[in-house]
PDB file of C-alpha atoms in Angstrom:
ATOM      1  CA  UNK P 189     -10.347  56.923  44.918  1.00 81.00           C
ATOM      2  CA  UNK P 190     -10.518  53.543  46.684  1.00 81.00           C
ATOM      3  CA  UNK P 191     -13.908  53.020  45.083  1.00 80.00           C
ATOM      4  CA  UNK P 192     -12.377  53.659  41.657  1.00 82.00           C
ATOM      5  CA  UNK P 193      -9.643  51.121  42.353  1.00 86.00           C
ATOM      6  CA  UNK P 194     -12.202  48.547  43.546  1.00 88.00           C
ATOM      7  CA  UNK P 195     -14.390  49.223  40.497  1.00 83.00           C
ATOM      8  CA  UNK P 196     -11.318  48.860  38.270  1.00 83.00           C
ATOM      9  CA  UNK P 197     -10.455  45.528  39.891  1.00 87.00           C
ATOM     10  CA  UNK P 198     -14.038  44.302  39.515  1.00 86.00           C
ATOM     11  CA  UNK P 199     -14.063  45.415  35.863  1.00 87.00           C
ATOM     12  CA  UNK P 200     -10.755  43.645  35.231  1.00 91.00           C
ATOM     13  CA  UNK P 201     -12.063  40.486  36.934  1.00 91.00           C
ATOM     14  CA  UNK P 202     -15.224  40.601  34.806  1.00 88.00           C
ATOM     15  CA  UNK P 203     -13.194  41.037  31.628  1.00 91.00           C
ATOM     16  CA  UNK P 204     -10.878  38.198  32.692  1.00 90.00           C
ATOM     17  CA  UNK P 205     -13.886  35.943  33.363  1.00 91.00           C
ATOM     18  CA  UNK P 206     -15.289  36.849  29.938  1.00 91.00           C
ATOM     19  CA  UNK P 207     -11.935  36.081  28.319  1.00 95.00           C
ATOM     20  CA  UNK P 208     -11.764  32.732  30.116  1.00 95.00           C
ATOM     21  CA  UNK P 209     -15.308  31.893  28.970  1.00 95.00           C
ATOM     22  CA  UNK P 210     -14.479  32.944  25.410  1.00 96.00           C
ATOM     23  CA  UNK P 211     -11.337  30.783  25.526  1.00 96.00           C
ATOM     24  CA  UNK P 212     -13.407  27.793  26.715  1.00 96.00           C
ATOM     25  CA  UNK P 213     -15.860  28.277  23.848  1.00 96.00           C
ATOM     26  CA  UNK P 214     -13.029  28.633  21.338  1.00 96.00           C
ATOM     27  CA  UNK P 215     -11.343  25.510  22.738  1.00 96.00           C
ATOM     28  CA  UNK P 216     -14.589  23.546  22.349  1.00 96.00           C
ATOM     29  CA  UNK P 217     -14.939  24.788  18.750  1.00 97.00           C
ATOM     30  CA  UNK P 218     -11.344  23.826  17.935  1.00 97.00           C
ATOM     31  CA  UNK P 219     -11.806  20.352  19.446  1.00 97.00           C
ATOM     32  CA  UNK P 220     -15.075  19.827  17.548  1.00 97.00           C
ATOM     33  CA  UNK P 221     -13.414  20.969  14.304  1.00 96.00           C
ATOM     34  CA  UNK P 222     -10.456  18.677  14.891  1.00 97.00           C
ATOM     35  CA  UNK P 223     -12.793  15.734  15.521  1.00 97.00           C
ATOM     36  CA  UNK P 224     -14.697  16.504  12.309  1.00 97.00           C
ATOM     37  CA  UNK P 225     -11.428  16.769  10.368  1.00 97.00           C
ATOM     38  CA  UNK P 226     -10.175  13.485  11.835  1.00 97.00           C
ATOM     39  CA  UNK P 227     -13.456  11.724  10.998  1.00 97.00           C
ATOM     40  CA  UNK P 228     -13.333  13.042   7.422  1.00 97.00           C
ATOM     41  CA  UNK P 229      -9.691  11.977   7.008  1.00 98.00           C
ATOM     42  CA  UNK P 230     -10.475   8.473   8.283  1.00 97.00           C
ATOM     43  CA  UNK P 231     -13.481   8.184   5.952  1.00 97.00           C
ATOM     44  CA  UNK P 232     -11.394   9.311   2.972  1.00 97.00           C
ATOM     45  CA  UNK P 233      -8.616   6.872   3.888  1.00 97.00           C
ATOM     46  CA  UNK P 234     -11.125   4.022   4.162  1.00 97.00           C
ATOM     47  CA  UNK P 235     -12.594   4.920   0.765  1.00 97.00           C
ATOM     48  CA  UNK P 236      -9.113   5.037  -0.820  1.00 97.00           C
ATOM     49  CA  UNK P 237      -8.265   1.734   0.848  1.00 97.00           C
ATOM     50  CA  UNK P 238     -11.391   0.105  -0.592  1.00 97.00           C
ATOM     51  CA  UNK P 239     -10.501   1.446  -4.059  1.00 97.00           C
ATOM     52  CA  UNK P 240      -6.942   0.121  -3.766  1.00 97.00           C
ATOM     53  CA  UNK P 241      -8.163  -3.317  -2.663  1.00 97.00           C
ATOM     54  CA  UNK P 242     -10.745  -3.384  -5.454  1.00 97.00           C
ATOM     55  CA  UNK P 243      -8.101  -2.495  -8.059  1.00 97.00           C
ATOM     56  CA  UNK P 244      -5.696  -5.098  -6.655  1.00 97.00           C
ATOM     57  CA  UNK P 245      -8.393  -7.773  -6.786  1.00 97.00           C
ATOM     58  CA  UNK P 246      -9.226  -6.853 -10.367  1.00 97.00           C
ATOM     59  CA  UNK P 247      -5.541  -7.085 -11.355  1.00 97.00           C
ATOM     60  CA  UNK P 248      -5.277 -10.448  -9.597  1.00 97.00           C
ATOM     61  CA  UNK P 249      -8.351 -11.724 -11.480  1.00 97.00           C
ATOM     62  CA  UNK P 250      -6.900 -10.555 -14.787  1.00 97.00           C
ATOM     63  CA  UNK P 251      -3.530 -12.139 -13.999  1.00 97.00           C
ATOM     64  CA  UNK P 252      -5.227 -15.404 -13.037  1.00 97.00           C
ATOM     65  CA  UNK P 253      -7.321 -15.385 -16.214  1.00 96.00           C
ATOM     66  CA  UNK P 254      -4.181 -14.802 -18.299  1.00 96.00           C
ATOM     67  CA  UNK P 255      -2.370 -17.664 -16.578  1.00 97.00           C
ATOM     68  CA  UNK P 256      -5.348 -19.964 -17.095  1.00 97.00           C
ATOM     69  CA  UNK P 257      -5.269 -19.139 -20.819  1.00 97.00           C
ATOM     70  CA  UNK P 258      -1.523 -19.844 -20.944  1.00 96.00           C
ATOM     71  CA  UNK P 259      -2.016 -23.187 -19.193  1.00 97.00           C
ATOM     72  CA  UNK P 260      -4.892 -24.107 -21.513  1.00 96.00           C
ATOM     73  CA  UNK P 261      -2.767 -23.257 -24.563  1.00 96.00           C
ATOM     74  CA  UNK P 262       0.163 -25.374 -23.287  1.00 96.00           C
ATOM     75  CA  UNK P 263      -2.172 -28.257 -22.477  1.00 96.00           C
ATOM     76  CA  UNK P 264      -3.644 -28.067 -25.981  1.00 95.00           C
ATOM     77  CA  UNK P 265      -0.133 -28.119 -27.479  1.00 95.00           C
ATOM     78  CA  UNK P 266       0.858 -31.045 -25.243  1.00 93.00           C
ATOM     79  CA  UNK P 267      -2.301 -32.939 -26.158  1.00 95.00           C
ATOM     80  CA  UNK P 268      -1.677 -32.383 -29.851  1.00 93.00           C
ATOM     81  CA  UNK P 269       1.914 -33.638 -29.456  1.00 93.00           C
ATOM     82  CA  UNK P 270       0.649 -36.771 -27.637  1.00 92.00           C
ATOM     83  CA  UNK P 271      -1.922 -37.357 -30.373  1.00 90.00           C
ATOM     84  CA  UNK P 272       0.710 -36.959 -33.068  1.00 88.00           C
ATOM     85  CA  UNK P 273       3.058 -39.440 -31.323  1.00 86.00           C
ATOM     86  CA  UNK P 274       0.214 -41.868 -30.717  1.00 84.00           C
ATOM     87  CA  UNK P 275      -0.874 -41.614 -34.323  1.00 83.00           C
ATOM     88  CA  UNK P 276       2.688 -42.279 -35.505  1.00 80.00           C
ATOM     89  CA  UNK P 277       2.872 -45.306 -33.199  1.00 85.00           C
ATOM     90  CA  UNK P 278      -0.443 -46.639 -34.451  1.00 82.00           C
ATOM     91  CA  UNK P 279       0.723 -46.208 -38.032  1.00 80.00           C
ATOM     92  CA  UNK P 280       3.970 -48.014 -37.212  1.00 82.00           C
ATOM     93  CA  UNK P 281       2.079 -50.795 -35.387  1.00 78.00           C
ATOM     94  CA  UNK P 282      -0.231 -51.244 -38.376  1.00 80.00           C
ATOM     95  CA  UNK P 283       2.779 -51.379 -40.671  1.00 82.00           C
ATOM     96  CA  UNK P 284       4.468 -54.011 -38.457  1.00 84.00           C
ATOM     97  CA  UNK P 285       1.286 -56.091 -38.349  1.00 85.00           C
ATOM     98  CA  UNK P 286       0.836 -55.857 -42.118  1.00 85.00           C
ATOM     99  CA  UNK P 287       4.488 -56.825 -42.653  1.00 85.00           C
ATOM    100  CA  UNK P 288       4.093 -59.852 -40.344  1.00 82.00           C
ATOM    101  CA  UNK P 289       0.935 -60.948 -42.123  1.00 84.00           C
ATOM    102  CA  UNK P 290       2.388 -60.526 -45.589  1.00 83.00           C
ATOM    103  CA  UNK P 291       5.897 -61.412 -44.813  1.00 65.00           C
TER     104      UNK P 291
END
């Protein structure tokens, strides 16, 4: 009877030790899986971040190119207006000179 109780205690201790060892293994697996998941999430976030930055840079380049075109168009209009005024002034100056010479 005492032997059976001692054997039962030893068996229970062995099963408990096995359960503790199994829990340690499972804990290590869970930690390794969590680390892999975290690494994957960080890699995906970095990739998305690079894509977002690339898209933002492309939009900024397109915006800048559009503004450059607008500025060039305004400068061309301004230059044409200056030429037209200068031409009118030259014509008027020629007319004044001709009037002074003939008048």
